[in-house]
């Protein structure tokens, strides 16, 4: 039970830090408008959607680790494969979701505002790249902390 609690606290911390570092992008009107669904309240939708997204992101990390190293001991070569897979997932996962958002939300009446400023695709592209950077740095930092915490004394 202690390992599960520790793993969940790491995922929760990762979620809070990622949402915190991604939140300045909410200054972009077209990105902020994407968080109007499901309740029309940004204060509720941003943490809700972000938490679901990051929980799925964390599960994708587990899949990458299992596909790369299986259930045995992780070797140096496995670690390189895991980090490479995670970095790829950090861009592929949100990119796929961005494409879905661009396709589904306008059909459901949740269009981004018209007018001056960035195009919706460019704004979403900036959001995806920044998300990839924030989650990659967070993953590497968590990996370093876990590695150093488990070194023999």
PDB file of C-alpha atoms in Angstrom:
ATOM      1  CA  UNK A   1       0.000   0.000   0.000  1.00  0.00           C
ATOM      2  CA  UNK A   2       2.913   2.361   0.702  1.00  0.00           C
ATOM      3  CA  UNK A   3       4.234   2.089  -2.870  1.00  0.00           C
ATOM      4  CA  UNK A   4       0.807   2.839  -4.324  1.00  0.00           C
ATOM      5  CA  UNK A   5       0.444   5.906  -2.108  1.00  0.00           C
ATOM      6  CA  UNK A   6       3.930   7.084  -3.088  1.00  0.00           C
ATOM      7  CA  UNK A   7       3.229   6.564  -6.791  1.00  0.00           C
ATOM      8  CA  UNK A   8      -0.089   8.413  -6.583  1.00  0.00           C
ATOM      9  CA  UNK A   9       1.536  11.312  -4.739  1.00  0.00           C
ATOM     10  CA  UNK A  10       4.208  11.551  -7.456  1.00  0.00           C
ATOM     11  CA  UNK A  11       1.501  11.615 -10.156  1.00  0.00           C
ATOM     12  CA  UNK A  12      -0.471  14.229  -8.179  1.00  0.00           C
ATOM     13  CA  UNK A  13       2.641  16.383  -7.742  1.00  0.00           C
ATOM     14  CA  UNK A  14       3.496  15.991 -11.421  1.00  0.00           C
ATOM     15  CA  UNK A  15      -0.057  17.069 -12.316  1.00  0.00           C
ATOM     16  CA  UNK A  16      -0.023  20.149 -10.085  1.00  0.00           C
ATOM     17  CA  UNK A  17       3.388  21.313 -11.314  1.00  0.00           C
ATOM     18  CA  UNK A  18       2.509  20.719 -14.985  1.00  0.00           C
ATOM     19  CA  UNK A  19      -0.790  22.598 -14.687  1.00  0.00           C
ATOM     20  CA  UNK A  20       0.972  25.422 -12.862  1.00  0.00           C
ATOM     21  CA  UNK A  21       3.683  25.796 -15.504  1.00  0.00           C
ATOM     22  CA  UNK A  22       1.203  25.477 -18.402  1.00  0.00           C
ATOM     23  CA  UNK A  23      -1.248  28.018 -16.937  1.00  0.00           C
ATOM     24  CA  UNK A  24       0.497  31.164 -18.312  1.00  0.00           C
ATOM     25  CA  UNK A  25      -0.629  30.019 -21.752  1.00  0.00           C
ATOM     26  CA  UNK A  26      -4.196  30.663 -20.629  1.00  0.00           C
ATOM     27  CA  UNK A  27      -3.428  34.316 -21.377  1.00  0.00           C
ATOM     28  CA  UNK A  28      -3.915  33.319 -25.036  1.00  0.00           C
ATOM     29  CA  UNK A  29      -7.634  33.839 -25.589  1.00  0.00           C
ATOM     30  CA  UNK A  30      -7.992  31.047 -28.115  1.00  0.00           C
ATOM     31  CA  UNK A  31      -6.459  28.490 -25.739  1.00  0.00           C
ATOM     32  CA  UNK A  32      -8.490  29.732 -22.798  1.00  0.00           C
ATOM     33  CA  UNK A  33     -11.665  29.304 -24.858  1.00  0.00           C
ATOM     34  CA  UNK A  34     -10.915  25.604 -25.326  1.00  0.00           C
ATOM     35  CA  UNK A  35     -11.542  25.163 -21.603  1.00  0.00           C
ATOM     36  CA  UNK A  36     -15.172  26.383 -21.798  1.00  0.00           C
ATOM     37  CA  UNK A  37     -16.400  22.799 -21.948  1.00  0.00           C
ATOM     38  CA  UNK A  38     -17.931  20.998 -19.932  1.00  0.00           C
ATOM     39  CA  UNK A  39     -19.084  23.634 -17.366  1.00  0.00           C
ATOM     40  CA  UNK A  40     -18.338  27.024 -18.998  1.00  0.00           C
ATOM     41  CA  UNK A  41     -16.165  27.851 -15.938  1.00  0.00           C
ATOM     42  CA  UNK A  42     -12.414  28.008 -16.515  1.00  0.00           C
ATOM     43  CA  UNK A  43     -11.678  27.603 -12.797  1.00  0.00           C
ATOM     44  CA  UNK A  44     -13.393  24.198 -12.826  1.00  0.00           C
ATOM     45  CA  UNK A  45     -12.588  23.023 -16.342  1.00  0.00           C
ATOM     46  CA  UNK A  46      -8.834  23.686 -16.406  1.00  0.00           C
ATOM     47  CA  UNK A  47      -7.957  21.499 -13.385  1.00  0.00           C
ATOM     48  CA  UNK A  48     -10.531  18.872 -14.393  1.00  0.00           C
ATOM     49  CA  UNK A  49      -9.399  18.514 -18.007  1.00  0.00           C
ATOM     50  CA  UNK A  50      -5.738  18.886 -17.044  1.00  0.00           C
ATOM     51  CA  UNK A  51      -5.968  16.183 -14.383  1.00  0.00           C
ATOM     52  CA  UNK A  52      -7.632  13.721 -16.746  1.00  0.00           C
ATOM     53  CA  UNK A  53      -5.051  14.507 -19.444  1.00  0.00           C
ATOM     54  CA  UNK A  54      -2.124  14.053 -17.063  1.00  0.00           C
ATOM     55  CA  UNK A  55      -3.532  10.841 -15.575  1.00  0.00           C
ATOM     56  CA  UNK A  56      -3.724   9.427 -19.095  1.00  0.00           C
ATOM     57  CA  UNK A  57      -0.212  10.786 -19.758  1.00  0.00           C
ATOM     58  CA  UNK A  58       1.083   8.974 -16.671  1.00  0.00           C
ATOM     59  CA  UNK A  59      -0.537   5.732 -17.838  1.00  0.00           C
ATOM     60  CA  UNK A  60       1.189   6.176 -21.199  1.00  0.00           C
ATOM     61  CA  UNK A  61       4.507   6.346 -19.312  1.00  0.00           C
ATOM     62  CA  UNK A  62       3.701   3.008 -17.704  1.00  0.00           C
ATOM     63  CA  UNK A  63       2.917   1.503 -21.119  1.00  0.00           C
ATOM     64  CA  UNK A  64       6.232   2.800 -22.523  1.00  0.00           C
ATOM     65  CA  UNK A  65       8.109   1.316 -19.568  1.00  0.00           C
ATOM     66  CA  UNK A  66       6.386  -2.060 -19.890  1.00  0.00           C
ATOM     67  CA  UNK A  67       6.930  -2.201 -23.654  1.00  0.00           C
ATOM     68  CA  UNK A  68      10.592  -1.240 -23.287  1.00  0.00           C
ATOM     69  CA  UNK A  69      11.736  -3.131 -20.214  1.00  0.00           C
ATOM     70  CA  UNK A  70       8.953  -5.561 -19.427  1.00  0.00           C
ATOM     71  CA  UNK A  71       8.526  -6.377 -15.769  1.00  0.00           C
ATOM     72  CA  UNK A  72      12.162  -7.201 -15.041  1.00  0.00           C
ATOM     73  CA  UNK A  73      15.051  -5.082 -13.870  1.00  0.00           C
ATOM     74  CA  UNK A  74      15.688  -1.945 -15.922  1.00  0.00           C
ATOM     75  CA  UNK A  75      19.140  -1.873 -17.515  1.00  0.00           C
ATOM     76  CA  UNK A  76      20.995   1.106 -18.971  1.00  0.00           C
ATOM     77  CA  UNK A  77      19.773   0.345 -22.490  1.00  0.00           C
ATOM     78  CA  UNK A  78      16.215   0.000 -21.222  1.00  0.00           C
ATOM     79  CA  UNK A  79      16.485   3.365 -19.468  1.00  0.00           C
ATOM     80  CA  UNK A  80      17.521   5.058 -22.710  1.00  0.00           C
ATOM     81  CA  UNK A  81      14.581   3.448 -24.508  1.00  0.00           C
ATOM     82  CA  UNK A  82      12.191   4.487 -21.748  1.00  0.00           C
ATOM     83  CA  UNK A  83      13.354   8.117 -21.795  1.00  0.00           C
ATOM     84  CA  UNK A  84      13.168   8.222 -25.605  1.00  0.00           C
ATOM     85  CA  UNK A  85       9.703   6.694 -25.579  1.00  0.00           C
ATOM     86  CA  UNK A  86       8.477   9.098 -22.919  1.00  0.00           C
ATOM     87  CA  UNK A  87       9.842  12.110 -24.797  1.00  0.00           C
ATOM     88  CA  UNK A  88       8.045  10.908 -27.938  1.00  0.00           C
ATOM     89  CA  UNK A  89       4.807  10.308 -26.025  1.00  0.00           C
ATOM     90  CA  UNK A  90       5.064  13.798 -24.478  1.00  0.00           C
ATOM     91  CA  UNK A  91       4.613  15.266 -27.959  1.00  0.00           C
ATOM     92  CA  UNK A  92       2.516  12.581 -29.684  1.00  0.00           C
ATOM     93  CA  UNK A  93      -0.152  12.277 -26.995  1.00  0.00           C
ATOM     94  CA  UNK A  94      -1.041  16.005 -26.775  1.00  0.00           C
ATOM     95  CA  UNK A  95      -0.664  16.403 -30.551  1.00  0.00           C
ATOM     96  CA  UNK A  96      -3.254  13.699 -31.120  1.00  0.00           C
ATOM     97  CA  UNK A  97      -5.579  15.288 -28.568  1.00  0.00           C
ATOM     98  CA  UNK A  98      -5.087  18.690 -30.232  1.00  0.00           C
ATOM     99  CA  UNK A  99      -6.150  17.241 -33.581  1.00  0.00           C
ATOM    100  CA  UNK A 100      -9.233  15.740 -31.945  1.00  0.00           C
ATOM    101  CA  UNK A 101     -10.030  19.087 -30.302  1.00  0.00           C
ATOM    102  CA  UNK A 102      -9.707  20.929 -33.616  1.00  0.00           C
ATOM    103  CA  UNK A 103     -12.088  18.440 -35.207  1.00  0.00           C
ATOM    104  CA  UNK A 104     -14.674  17.813 -32.460  1.00  0.00           C
ATOM    105  CA  UNK A 105     -15.197  21.100 -30.593  1.00  0.00           C
ATOM    106  CA  UNK A 106     -16.252  23.208 -33.610  1.00  0.00           C
ATOM    107  CA  UNK A 107     -18.804  20.522 -34.515  1.00  0.00           C
ATOM    108  CA  UNK A 108     -20.290  20.730 -31.018  1.00  0.00           C
ATOM    109  CA  UNK A 109     -20.578  24.517 -31.093  1.00  0.00           C
ATOM    110  CA  UNK A 110     -17.457  25.245 -29.038  1.00  0.00           C
ATOM    111  CA  UNK A 111     -15.655  27.453 -31.500  1.00  0.00           C
ATOM    112  CA  UNK A 112     -12.712  29.578 -30.595  1.00  0.00           C
ATOM    113  CA  UNK A 113     -13.376  33.309 -30.832  1.00  0.00           C
ATOM    114  CA  UNK A 114     -12.882  35.120 -34.089  1.00  0.00           C
ATOM    115  CA  UNK A 115     -10.960  38.318 -34.493  1.00  0.00           C
ATOM    116  CA  UNK A 116      -7.406  39.440 -34.053  1.00  0.00           C
ATOM    117  CA  UNK A 117      -4.679  37.381 -32.486  1.00  0.00           C
ATOM    118  CA  UNK A 118      -3.200  33.978 -33.056  1.00  0.00           C
ATOM    119  CA  UNK A 119      -4.992  31.462 -35.207  1.00  0.00           C
ATOM    120  CA  UNK A 120      -6.539  28.608 -33.205  1.00  0.00           C
ATOM    121  CA  UNK A 121      -4.172  26.083 -34.801  1.00  0.00           C
ATOM    122  CA  UNK A 122      -1.080  28.150 -34.003  1.00  0.00           C
ATOM    123  CA  UNK A 123      -2.242  28.741 -30.418  1.00  0.00           C
ATOM    124  CA  UNK A 124      -2.901  25.027 -29.943  1.00  0.00           C
ATOM    125  CA  UNK A 125       0.477  24.206 -31.518  1.00  0.00           C
ATOM    126  CA  UNK A 126       2.217  26.517 -29.037  1.00  0.00           C
ATOM    127  CA  UNK A 127       0.281  24.840 -26.222  1.00  0.00           C
ATOM    128  CA  UNK A 128       1.283  21.350 -27.395  1.00  0.00           C
ATOM    129  CA  UNK A 129       4.975  22.224 -27.694  1.00  0.00           C
ATOM    130  CA  UNK A 130       5.029  23.933 -24.285  1.00  0.00           C
ATOM    131  CA  UNK A 131       3.179  20.948 -22.753  1.00  0.00           C
ATOM    132  CA  UNK A 132       5.784  18.617 -24.267  1.00  0.00           C
ATOM    133  CA  UNK A 133       8.614  20.695 -22.796  1.00  0.00           C
ATOM    134  CA  UNK A 134       7.042  20.958 -19.335  1.00  0.00           C
ATOM    135  CA  UNK A 135       6.154  17.255 -19.095  1.00  0.00           C
ATOM    136  CA  UNK A 136       9.554  16.144 -20.430  1.00  0.00           C
ATOM    137  CA  UNK A 137      11.465  18.285 -17.948  1.00  0.00           C
ATOM    138  CA  UNK A 138       9.161  17.117 -15.158  1.00  0.00           C
ATOM    139  CA  UNK A 139       9.631  13.454 -16.084  1.00  0.00           C
ATOM    140  CA  UNK A 140      13.428  13.788 -16.196  1.00  0.00           C
ATOM    141  CA  UNK A 141      13.502  15.614 -12.846  1.00  0.00           C
ATOM    142  CA  UNK A 142      11.302  12.989 -11.196  1.00  0.00           C
ATOM    143  CA  UNK A 143      13.527  10.268 -12.676  1.00  0.00           C
ATOM    144  CA  UNK A 144      16.638  11.934 -11.268  1.00  0.00           C
ATOM    145  CA  UNK A 145      15.075  12.305  -7.826  1.00  0.00           C
ATOM    146  CA  UNK A 146      14.001   8.647  -7.784  1.00  0.00           C
ATOM    147  CA  UNK A 147      17.445   7.549  -8.995  1.00  0.00           C
ATOM    148  CA  UNK A 148      19.343   9.528  -6.371  1.00  0.00           C
ATOM    149  CA  UNK A 149      16.904   8.545  -3.628  1.00  0.00           C
ATOM    150  CA  UNK A 150      17.547   4.863  -4.373  1.00  0.00           C
ATOM    151  CA  UNK A 151      21.330   5.015  -4.504  1.00  0.00           C
ATOM    152  CA  UNK A 152      23.020   2.930  -1.814  1.00  0.00           C
ATOM    153  CA  UNK A 153      24.488   4.910   1.052  1.00  0.00           C
TER     154      UNK A 153
END
